[in-house]
mmCIF file of C-alpha atoms and ligand atoms in Angstrom:
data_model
loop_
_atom_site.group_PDB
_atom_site.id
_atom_site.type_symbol
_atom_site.label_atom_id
_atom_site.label_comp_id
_atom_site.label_asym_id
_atom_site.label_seq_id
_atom_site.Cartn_x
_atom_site.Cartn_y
_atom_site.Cartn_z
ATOM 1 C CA UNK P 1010 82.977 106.243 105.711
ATOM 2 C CA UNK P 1011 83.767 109.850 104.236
ATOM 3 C CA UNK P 1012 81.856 112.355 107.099
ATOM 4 C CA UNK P 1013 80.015 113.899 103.969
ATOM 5 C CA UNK P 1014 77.571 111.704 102.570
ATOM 6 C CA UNK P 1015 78.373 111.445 98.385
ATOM 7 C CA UNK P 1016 75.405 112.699 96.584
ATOM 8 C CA UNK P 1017 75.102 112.021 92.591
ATOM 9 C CA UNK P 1018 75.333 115.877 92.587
ATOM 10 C CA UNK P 1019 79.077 116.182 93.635
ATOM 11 C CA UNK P 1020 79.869 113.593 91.519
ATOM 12 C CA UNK P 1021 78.483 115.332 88.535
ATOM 13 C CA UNK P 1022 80.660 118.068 89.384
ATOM 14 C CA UNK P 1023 83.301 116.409 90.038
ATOM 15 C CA UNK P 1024 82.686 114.998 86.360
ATOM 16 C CA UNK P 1025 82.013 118.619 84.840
ATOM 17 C CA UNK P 1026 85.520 119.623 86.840
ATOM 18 C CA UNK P 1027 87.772 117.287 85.461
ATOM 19 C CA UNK P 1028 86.181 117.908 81.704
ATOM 20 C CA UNK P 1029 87.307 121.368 82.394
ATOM 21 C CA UNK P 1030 90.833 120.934 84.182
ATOM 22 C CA UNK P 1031 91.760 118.127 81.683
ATOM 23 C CA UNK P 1032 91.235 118.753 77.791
ATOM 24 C CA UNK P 1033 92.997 115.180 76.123
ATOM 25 C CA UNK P 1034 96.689 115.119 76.006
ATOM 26 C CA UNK P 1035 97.303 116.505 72.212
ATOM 27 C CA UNK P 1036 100.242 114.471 70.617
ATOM 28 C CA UNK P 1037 102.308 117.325 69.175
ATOM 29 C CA UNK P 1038 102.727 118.671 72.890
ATOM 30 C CA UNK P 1039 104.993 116.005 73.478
ATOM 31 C CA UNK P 1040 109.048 116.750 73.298
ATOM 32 C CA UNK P 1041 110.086 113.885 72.133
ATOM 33 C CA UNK P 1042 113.667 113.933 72.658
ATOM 34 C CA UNK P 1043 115.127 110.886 74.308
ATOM 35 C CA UNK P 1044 118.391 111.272 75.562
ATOM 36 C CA UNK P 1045 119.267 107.676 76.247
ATOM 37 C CA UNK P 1046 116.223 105.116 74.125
ATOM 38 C CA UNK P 1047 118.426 102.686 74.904
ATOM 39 C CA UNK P 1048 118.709 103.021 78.590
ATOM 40 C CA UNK P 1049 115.257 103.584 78.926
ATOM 41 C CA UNK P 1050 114.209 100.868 76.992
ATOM 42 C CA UNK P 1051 116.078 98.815 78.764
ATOM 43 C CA UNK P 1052 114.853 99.465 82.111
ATOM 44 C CA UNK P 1053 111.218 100.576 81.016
ATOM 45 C CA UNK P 1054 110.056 99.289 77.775
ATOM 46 C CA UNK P 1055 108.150 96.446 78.921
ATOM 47 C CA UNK P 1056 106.627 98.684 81.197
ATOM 48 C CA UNK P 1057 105.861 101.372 78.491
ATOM 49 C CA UNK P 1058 104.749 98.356 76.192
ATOM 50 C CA UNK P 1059 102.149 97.579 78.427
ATOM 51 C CA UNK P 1060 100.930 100.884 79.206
ATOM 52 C CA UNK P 1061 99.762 101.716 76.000
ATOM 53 C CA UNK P 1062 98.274 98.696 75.408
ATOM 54 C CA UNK P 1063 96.367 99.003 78.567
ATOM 55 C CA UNK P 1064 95.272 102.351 78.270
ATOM 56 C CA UNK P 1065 94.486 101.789 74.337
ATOM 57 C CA UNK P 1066 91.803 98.885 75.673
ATOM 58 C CA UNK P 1067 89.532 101.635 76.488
ATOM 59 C CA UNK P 1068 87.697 101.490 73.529
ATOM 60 C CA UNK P 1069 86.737 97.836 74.853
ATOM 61 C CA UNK P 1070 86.244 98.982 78.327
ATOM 62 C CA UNK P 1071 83.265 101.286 77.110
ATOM 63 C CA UNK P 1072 81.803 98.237 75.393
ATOM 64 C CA UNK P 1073 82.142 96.234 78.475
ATOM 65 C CA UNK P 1074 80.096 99.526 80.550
ATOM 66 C CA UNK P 1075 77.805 99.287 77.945
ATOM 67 C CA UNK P 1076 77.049 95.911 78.376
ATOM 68 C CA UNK P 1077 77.329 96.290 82.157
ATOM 69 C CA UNK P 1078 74.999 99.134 82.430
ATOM 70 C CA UNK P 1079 72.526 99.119 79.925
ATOM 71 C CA UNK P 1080 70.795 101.745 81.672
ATOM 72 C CA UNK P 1081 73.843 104.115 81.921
ATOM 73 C CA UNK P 1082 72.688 107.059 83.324
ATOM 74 C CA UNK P 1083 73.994 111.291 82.097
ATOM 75 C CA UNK P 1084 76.721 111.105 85.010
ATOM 76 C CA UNK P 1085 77.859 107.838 83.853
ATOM 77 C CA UNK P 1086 77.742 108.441 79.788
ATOM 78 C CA UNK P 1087 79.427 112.149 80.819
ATOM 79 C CA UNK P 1088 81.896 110.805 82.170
ATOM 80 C CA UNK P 1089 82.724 107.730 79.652
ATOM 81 C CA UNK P 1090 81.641 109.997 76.365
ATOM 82 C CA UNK P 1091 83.435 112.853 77.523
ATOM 83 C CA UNK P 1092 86.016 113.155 79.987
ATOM 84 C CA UNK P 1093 87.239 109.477 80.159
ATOM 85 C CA UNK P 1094 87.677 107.698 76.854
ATOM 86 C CA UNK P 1095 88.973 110.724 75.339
ATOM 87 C CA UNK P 1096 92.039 110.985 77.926
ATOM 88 C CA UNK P 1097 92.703 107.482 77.724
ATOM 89 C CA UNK P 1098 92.847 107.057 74.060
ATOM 90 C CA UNK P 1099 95.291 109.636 74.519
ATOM 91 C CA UNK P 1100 97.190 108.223 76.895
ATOM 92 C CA UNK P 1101 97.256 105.373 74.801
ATOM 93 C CA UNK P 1102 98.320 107.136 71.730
ATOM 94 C CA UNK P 1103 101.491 109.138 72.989
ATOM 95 C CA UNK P 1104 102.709 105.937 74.916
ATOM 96 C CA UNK P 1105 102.318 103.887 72.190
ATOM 97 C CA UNK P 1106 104.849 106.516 69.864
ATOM 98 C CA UNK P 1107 107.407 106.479 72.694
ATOM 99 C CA UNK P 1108 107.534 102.492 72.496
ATOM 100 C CA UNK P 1109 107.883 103.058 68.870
ATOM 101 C CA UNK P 1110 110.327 105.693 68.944
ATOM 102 C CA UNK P 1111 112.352 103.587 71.743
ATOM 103 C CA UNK P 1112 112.758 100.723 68.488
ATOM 104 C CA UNK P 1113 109.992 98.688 70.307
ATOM 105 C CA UNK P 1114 107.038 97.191 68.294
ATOM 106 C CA UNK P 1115 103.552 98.901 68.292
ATOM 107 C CA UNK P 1116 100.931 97.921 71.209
ATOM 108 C CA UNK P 1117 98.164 95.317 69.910
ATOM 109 C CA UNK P 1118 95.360 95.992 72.591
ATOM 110 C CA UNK P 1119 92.807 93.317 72.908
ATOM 111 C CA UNK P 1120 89.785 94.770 72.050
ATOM 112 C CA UNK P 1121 87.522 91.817 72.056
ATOM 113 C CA UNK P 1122 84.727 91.814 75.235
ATOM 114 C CA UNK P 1123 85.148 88.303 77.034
ATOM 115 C CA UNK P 1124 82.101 86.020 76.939
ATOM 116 C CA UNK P 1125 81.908 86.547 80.599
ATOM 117 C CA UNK P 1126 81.010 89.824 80.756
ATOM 118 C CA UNK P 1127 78.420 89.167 78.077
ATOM 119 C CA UNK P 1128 76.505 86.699 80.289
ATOM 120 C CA UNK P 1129 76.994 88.790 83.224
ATOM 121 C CA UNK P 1130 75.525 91.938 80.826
ATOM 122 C CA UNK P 1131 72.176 89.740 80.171
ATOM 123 C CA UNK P 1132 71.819 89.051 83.482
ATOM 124 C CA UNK P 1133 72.124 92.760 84.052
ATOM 125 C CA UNK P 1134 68.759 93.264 82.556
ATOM 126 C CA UNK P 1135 67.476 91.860 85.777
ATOM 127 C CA UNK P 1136 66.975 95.450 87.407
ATOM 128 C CA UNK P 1137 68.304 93.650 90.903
ATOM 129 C CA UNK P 1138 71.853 92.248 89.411
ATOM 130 C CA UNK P 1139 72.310 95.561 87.514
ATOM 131 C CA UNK P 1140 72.963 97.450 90.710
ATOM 132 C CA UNK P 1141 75.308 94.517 91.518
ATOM 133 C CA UNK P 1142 77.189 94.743 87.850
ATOM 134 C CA UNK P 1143 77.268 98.175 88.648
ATOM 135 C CA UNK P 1144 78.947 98.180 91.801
ATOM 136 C CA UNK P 1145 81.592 95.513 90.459
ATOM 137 C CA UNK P 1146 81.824 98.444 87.355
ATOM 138 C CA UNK P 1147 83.092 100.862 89.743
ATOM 139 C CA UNK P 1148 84.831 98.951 91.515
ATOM 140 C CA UNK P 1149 87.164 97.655 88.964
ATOM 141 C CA UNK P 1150 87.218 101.193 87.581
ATOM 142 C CA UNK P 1151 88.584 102.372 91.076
ATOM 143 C CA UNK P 1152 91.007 99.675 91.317
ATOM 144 C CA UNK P 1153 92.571 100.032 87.767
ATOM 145 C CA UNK P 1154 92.507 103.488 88.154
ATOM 146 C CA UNK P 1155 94.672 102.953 91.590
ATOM 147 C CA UNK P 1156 97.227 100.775 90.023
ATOM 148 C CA UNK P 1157 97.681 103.349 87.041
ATOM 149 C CA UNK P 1158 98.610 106.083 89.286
ATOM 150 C CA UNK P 1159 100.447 103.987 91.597
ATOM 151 C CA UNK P 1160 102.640 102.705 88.354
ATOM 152 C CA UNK P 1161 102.892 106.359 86.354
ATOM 153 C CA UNK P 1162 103.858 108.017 89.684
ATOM 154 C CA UNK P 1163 107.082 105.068 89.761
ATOM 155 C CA UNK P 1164 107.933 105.895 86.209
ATOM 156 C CA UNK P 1165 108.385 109.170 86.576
ATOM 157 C CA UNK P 1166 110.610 109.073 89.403
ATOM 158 C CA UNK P 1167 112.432 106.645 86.940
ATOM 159 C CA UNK P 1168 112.395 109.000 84.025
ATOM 160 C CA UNK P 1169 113.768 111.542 86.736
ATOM 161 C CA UNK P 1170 116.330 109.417 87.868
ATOM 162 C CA UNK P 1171 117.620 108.749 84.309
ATOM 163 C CA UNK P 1172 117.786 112.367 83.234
ATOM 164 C CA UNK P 1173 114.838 112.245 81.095
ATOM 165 C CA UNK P 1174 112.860 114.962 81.459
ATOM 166 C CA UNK P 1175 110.972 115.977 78.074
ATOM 167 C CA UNK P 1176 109.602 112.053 78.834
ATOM 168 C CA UNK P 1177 108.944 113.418 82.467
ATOM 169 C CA UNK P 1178 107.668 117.024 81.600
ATOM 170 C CA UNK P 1179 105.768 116.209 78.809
ATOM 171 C CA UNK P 1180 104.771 112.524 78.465
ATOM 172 C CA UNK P 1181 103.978 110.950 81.936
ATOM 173 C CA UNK P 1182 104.068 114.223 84.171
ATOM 174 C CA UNK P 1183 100.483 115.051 81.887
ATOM 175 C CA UNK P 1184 99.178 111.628 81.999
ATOM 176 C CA UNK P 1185 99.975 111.183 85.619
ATOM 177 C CA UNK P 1186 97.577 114.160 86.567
ATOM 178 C CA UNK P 1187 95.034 113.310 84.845
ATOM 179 C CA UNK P 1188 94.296 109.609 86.358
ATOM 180 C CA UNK P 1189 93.722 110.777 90.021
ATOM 181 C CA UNK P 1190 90.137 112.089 89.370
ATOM 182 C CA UNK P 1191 88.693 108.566 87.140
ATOM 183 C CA UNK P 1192 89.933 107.001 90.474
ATOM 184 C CA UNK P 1193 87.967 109.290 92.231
ATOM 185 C CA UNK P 1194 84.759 109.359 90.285
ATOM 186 C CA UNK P 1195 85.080 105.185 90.389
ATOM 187 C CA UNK P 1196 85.744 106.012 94.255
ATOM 188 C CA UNK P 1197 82.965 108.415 94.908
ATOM 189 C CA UNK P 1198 80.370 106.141 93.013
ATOM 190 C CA UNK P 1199 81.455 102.943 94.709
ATOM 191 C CA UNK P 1200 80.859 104.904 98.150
ATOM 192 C CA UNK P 1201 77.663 106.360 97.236
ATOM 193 C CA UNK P 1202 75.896 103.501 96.368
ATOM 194 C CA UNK P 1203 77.632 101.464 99.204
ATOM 195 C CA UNK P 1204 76.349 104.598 102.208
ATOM 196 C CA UNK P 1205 73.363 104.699 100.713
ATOM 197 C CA UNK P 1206 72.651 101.163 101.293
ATOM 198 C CA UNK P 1207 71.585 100.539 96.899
ATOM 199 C CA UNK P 1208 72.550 96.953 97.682
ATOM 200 C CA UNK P 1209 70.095 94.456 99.853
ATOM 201 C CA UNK P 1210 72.532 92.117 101.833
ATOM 202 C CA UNK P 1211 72.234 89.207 98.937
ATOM 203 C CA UNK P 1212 73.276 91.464 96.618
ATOM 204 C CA UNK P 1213 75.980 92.389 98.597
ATOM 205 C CA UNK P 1214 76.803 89.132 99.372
ATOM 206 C CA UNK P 1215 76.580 87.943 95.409
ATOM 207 C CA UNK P 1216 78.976 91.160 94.391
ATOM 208 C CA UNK P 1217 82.006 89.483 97.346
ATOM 209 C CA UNK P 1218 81.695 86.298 95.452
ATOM 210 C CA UNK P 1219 81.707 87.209 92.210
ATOM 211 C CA UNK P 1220 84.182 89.874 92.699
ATOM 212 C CA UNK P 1221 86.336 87.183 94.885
ATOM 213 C CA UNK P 1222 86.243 84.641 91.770
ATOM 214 C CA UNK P 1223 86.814 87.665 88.974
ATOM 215 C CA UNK P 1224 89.672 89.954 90.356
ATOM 216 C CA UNK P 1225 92.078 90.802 87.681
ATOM 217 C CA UNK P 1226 94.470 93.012 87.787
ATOM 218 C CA UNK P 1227 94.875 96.157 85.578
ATOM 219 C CA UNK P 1228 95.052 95.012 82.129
ATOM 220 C CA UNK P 1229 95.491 90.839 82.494
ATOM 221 C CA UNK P 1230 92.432 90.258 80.926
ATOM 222 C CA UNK P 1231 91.847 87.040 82.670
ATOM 223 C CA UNK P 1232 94.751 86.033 80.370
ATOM 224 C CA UNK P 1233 97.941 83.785 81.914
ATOM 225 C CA UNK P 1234 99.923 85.721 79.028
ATOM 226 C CA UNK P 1235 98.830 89.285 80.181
ATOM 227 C CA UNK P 1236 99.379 88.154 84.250
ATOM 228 C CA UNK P 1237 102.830 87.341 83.153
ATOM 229 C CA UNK P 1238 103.382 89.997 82.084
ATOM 230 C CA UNK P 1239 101.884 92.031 84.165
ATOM 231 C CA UNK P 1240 104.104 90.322 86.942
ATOM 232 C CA UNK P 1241 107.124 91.571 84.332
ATOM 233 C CA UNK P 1242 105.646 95.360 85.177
ATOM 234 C CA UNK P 1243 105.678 94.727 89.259
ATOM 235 C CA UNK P 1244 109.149 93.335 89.084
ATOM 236 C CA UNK P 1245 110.106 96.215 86.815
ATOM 237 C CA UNK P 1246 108.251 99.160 88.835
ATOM 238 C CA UNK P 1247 110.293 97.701 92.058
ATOM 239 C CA UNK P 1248 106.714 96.881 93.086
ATOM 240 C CA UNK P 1249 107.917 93.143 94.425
ATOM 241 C CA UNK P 1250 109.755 94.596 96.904
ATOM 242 C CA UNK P 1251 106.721 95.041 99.340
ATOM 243 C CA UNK P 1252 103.434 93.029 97.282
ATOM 244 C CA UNK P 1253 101.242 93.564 100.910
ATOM 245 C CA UNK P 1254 101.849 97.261 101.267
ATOM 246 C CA UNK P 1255 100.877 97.333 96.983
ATOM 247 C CA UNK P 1256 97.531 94.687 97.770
ATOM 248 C CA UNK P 1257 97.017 97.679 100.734
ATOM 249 C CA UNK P 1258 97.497 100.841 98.231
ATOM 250 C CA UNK P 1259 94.933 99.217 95.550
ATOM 251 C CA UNK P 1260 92.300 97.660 98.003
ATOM 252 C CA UNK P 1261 91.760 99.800 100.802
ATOM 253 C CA UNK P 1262 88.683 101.059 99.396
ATOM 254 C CA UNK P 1263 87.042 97.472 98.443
ATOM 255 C CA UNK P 1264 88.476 96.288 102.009
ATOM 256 C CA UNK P 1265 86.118 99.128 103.380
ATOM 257 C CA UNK P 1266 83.160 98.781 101.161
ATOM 258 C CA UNK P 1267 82.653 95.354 100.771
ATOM 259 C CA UNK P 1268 84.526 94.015 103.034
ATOM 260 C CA UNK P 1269 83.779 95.481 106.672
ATOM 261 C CA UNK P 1270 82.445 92.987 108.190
ATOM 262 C CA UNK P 1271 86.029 91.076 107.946
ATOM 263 C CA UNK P 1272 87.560 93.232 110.987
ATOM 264 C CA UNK P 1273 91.397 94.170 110.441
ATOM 265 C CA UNK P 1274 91.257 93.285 107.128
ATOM 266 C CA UNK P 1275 93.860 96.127 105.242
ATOM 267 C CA UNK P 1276 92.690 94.472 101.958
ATOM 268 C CA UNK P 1277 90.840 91.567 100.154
ATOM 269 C CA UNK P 1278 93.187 88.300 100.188
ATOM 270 C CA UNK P 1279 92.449 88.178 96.384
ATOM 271 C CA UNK P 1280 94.460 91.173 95.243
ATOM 272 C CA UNK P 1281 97.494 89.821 96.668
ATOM 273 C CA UNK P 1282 97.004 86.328 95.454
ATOM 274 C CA UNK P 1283 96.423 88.292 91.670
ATOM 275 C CA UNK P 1284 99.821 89.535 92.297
ATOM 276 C CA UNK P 1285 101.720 86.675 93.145
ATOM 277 C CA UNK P 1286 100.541 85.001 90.569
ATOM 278 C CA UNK P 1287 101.297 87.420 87.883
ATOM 279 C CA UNK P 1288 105.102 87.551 89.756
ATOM 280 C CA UNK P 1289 105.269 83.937 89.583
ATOM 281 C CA UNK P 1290 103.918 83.546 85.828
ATOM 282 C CA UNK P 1291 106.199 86.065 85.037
ATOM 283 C CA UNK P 1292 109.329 83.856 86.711
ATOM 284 C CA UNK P 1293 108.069 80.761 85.007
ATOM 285 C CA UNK P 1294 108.493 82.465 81.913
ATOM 286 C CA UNK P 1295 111.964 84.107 82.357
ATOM 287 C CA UNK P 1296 112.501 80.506 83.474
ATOM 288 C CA UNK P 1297 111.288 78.756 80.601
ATOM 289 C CA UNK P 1298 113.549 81.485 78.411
ATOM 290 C CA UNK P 1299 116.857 80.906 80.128
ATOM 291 C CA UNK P 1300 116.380 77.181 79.540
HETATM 292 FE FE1 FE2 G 2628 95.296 106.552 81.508
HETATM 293 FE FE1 FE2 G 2629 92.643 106.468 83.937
#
């Protein structure tokens, strides 16, 4: 537990703070000169490829907080309305040129909001399961947010490594920045409601299981296609290499807050089981290619 309690008043600053330190990327500040498209398709077009479909989802992931939270409240709508969609689409749009100008096709996000967040949205009319929809809310939002930094920040070193720097400077350098503080606002509201004890222990309880059985990771969608190739991104980003120590960099936090009873535990088993499977669905399907 953070030594400052998190009060709903830092987090609105925090909110007003990264309005101010982060207008949205604007397109025509990228350089788009590519020295090599075809070495860095090669090595991270897939990656790319699902990037900007990821991060051009958004527009669905404000439907899904709608449905969550019903009863979104002016830190919450700030934030969405005003600081966070309009990065992402951003994101989404000068990601989704660079696949195009590496000769790849353009991203098709999946905008449609599953049928199990709708029934979990009509149960969040209950006043007692919205706090627990909530909590889930910022926990995935924390989580996501993780695994995007944790991915741009291997890029780049990539991009560095190959000599590309207006891709560096201007496209993933900008982006890179600005994903730190959603993780933190997911972060800081995920604590609050945790130290200030907004949960009862059933509800507690009911958000382990239900975040146990719904873990996805960053853009799968609950989808075998997207975990493939999702595992295609891990393999990619050199990620495979050490799955535990990624499972430890994205769920430290939900080890802590929902999981402290579990002593020793770095983070949840489920994260790491989410990535093996996207690894192995993604072998299966080189397999299946090769054949
Ligand atoms: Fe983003
Ligand atoms: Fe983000």
């Amino acid at each position: 537990m953070p030594r400052q309690p998190i009060t709903q008043q830092k987090i609105a600053e925090h909110v007003q703070r990264l309005g101010e330190l982060y207008p949205p990327i604007a397109l025509d500040s990228v350089d788009r000169t590519i020295k090599n498209p075809t070495a860095v398709a090669d090595k991270y077009g897939h990656v790319i490829d699902y990037l900007a479909r990821v991060e051009l989802e958004v527009d669905r992931n404000v439907l899904e907080l709608l449905c969550l939270l019903p009863d979104v409240d002016d830190t919450n709508k700030t934030f969405y309305a005003d600081v966070w969609q309009p990065q992402e689409i951003q994101h989404g749009l000068i990601l989704d040129r660079l696949q195009q100008d590496l000769g790849r096709p353009a991203a098709e996000p999946h905008l449609d909001v599953s049928f199990k967040i709708k029934i979990l949205g009509t149960l969040a009319n209950l006043p007692a399961i919205q706090d627990v929809a909530k909590l889930l809310y910022f926990l995935t939002g924390a989580s996501t947010e993780r695994q995007a930094v944790l991915a741009y920040n291997q890029i780049n070193a990539g991009m560095v490594e190959l000599g590309e720097s207006a891709i560096s400077e201007t496209i993933i350098t900008p982006i890179k920045q600005q994903e730190p503080g959603h993780f933190a606002f997911y972060q800081m509201s995920a604590t609050a409601m945790v130290q200030d004890a907004a949960l009862k222990p059933w509800q507690l309880y009911l958000t382990r299981v239900l975040r146990e059985k719904s873990y996805n990771l960053v853009g799968t969608n609950a989808m075998d296609r997207y975990k493939a190739d999702m595992g295609g991104v891990v393999v990619d980003l050199g990620l495979d290499a050490d799955l535990e120590g990624y499972a430890r960099e994205v769920g430290r936090l939900e080890a802590r807050l929902l999981w402290a009873n579990k002593n020793g535990m770095d983070f949840p088993p489920y994260i790491l089981k989410a990535l093996r499977e996207s690894v192995d669905l993604y072998e299966e399907r080189l397999q299946r290619v090769a054949v």
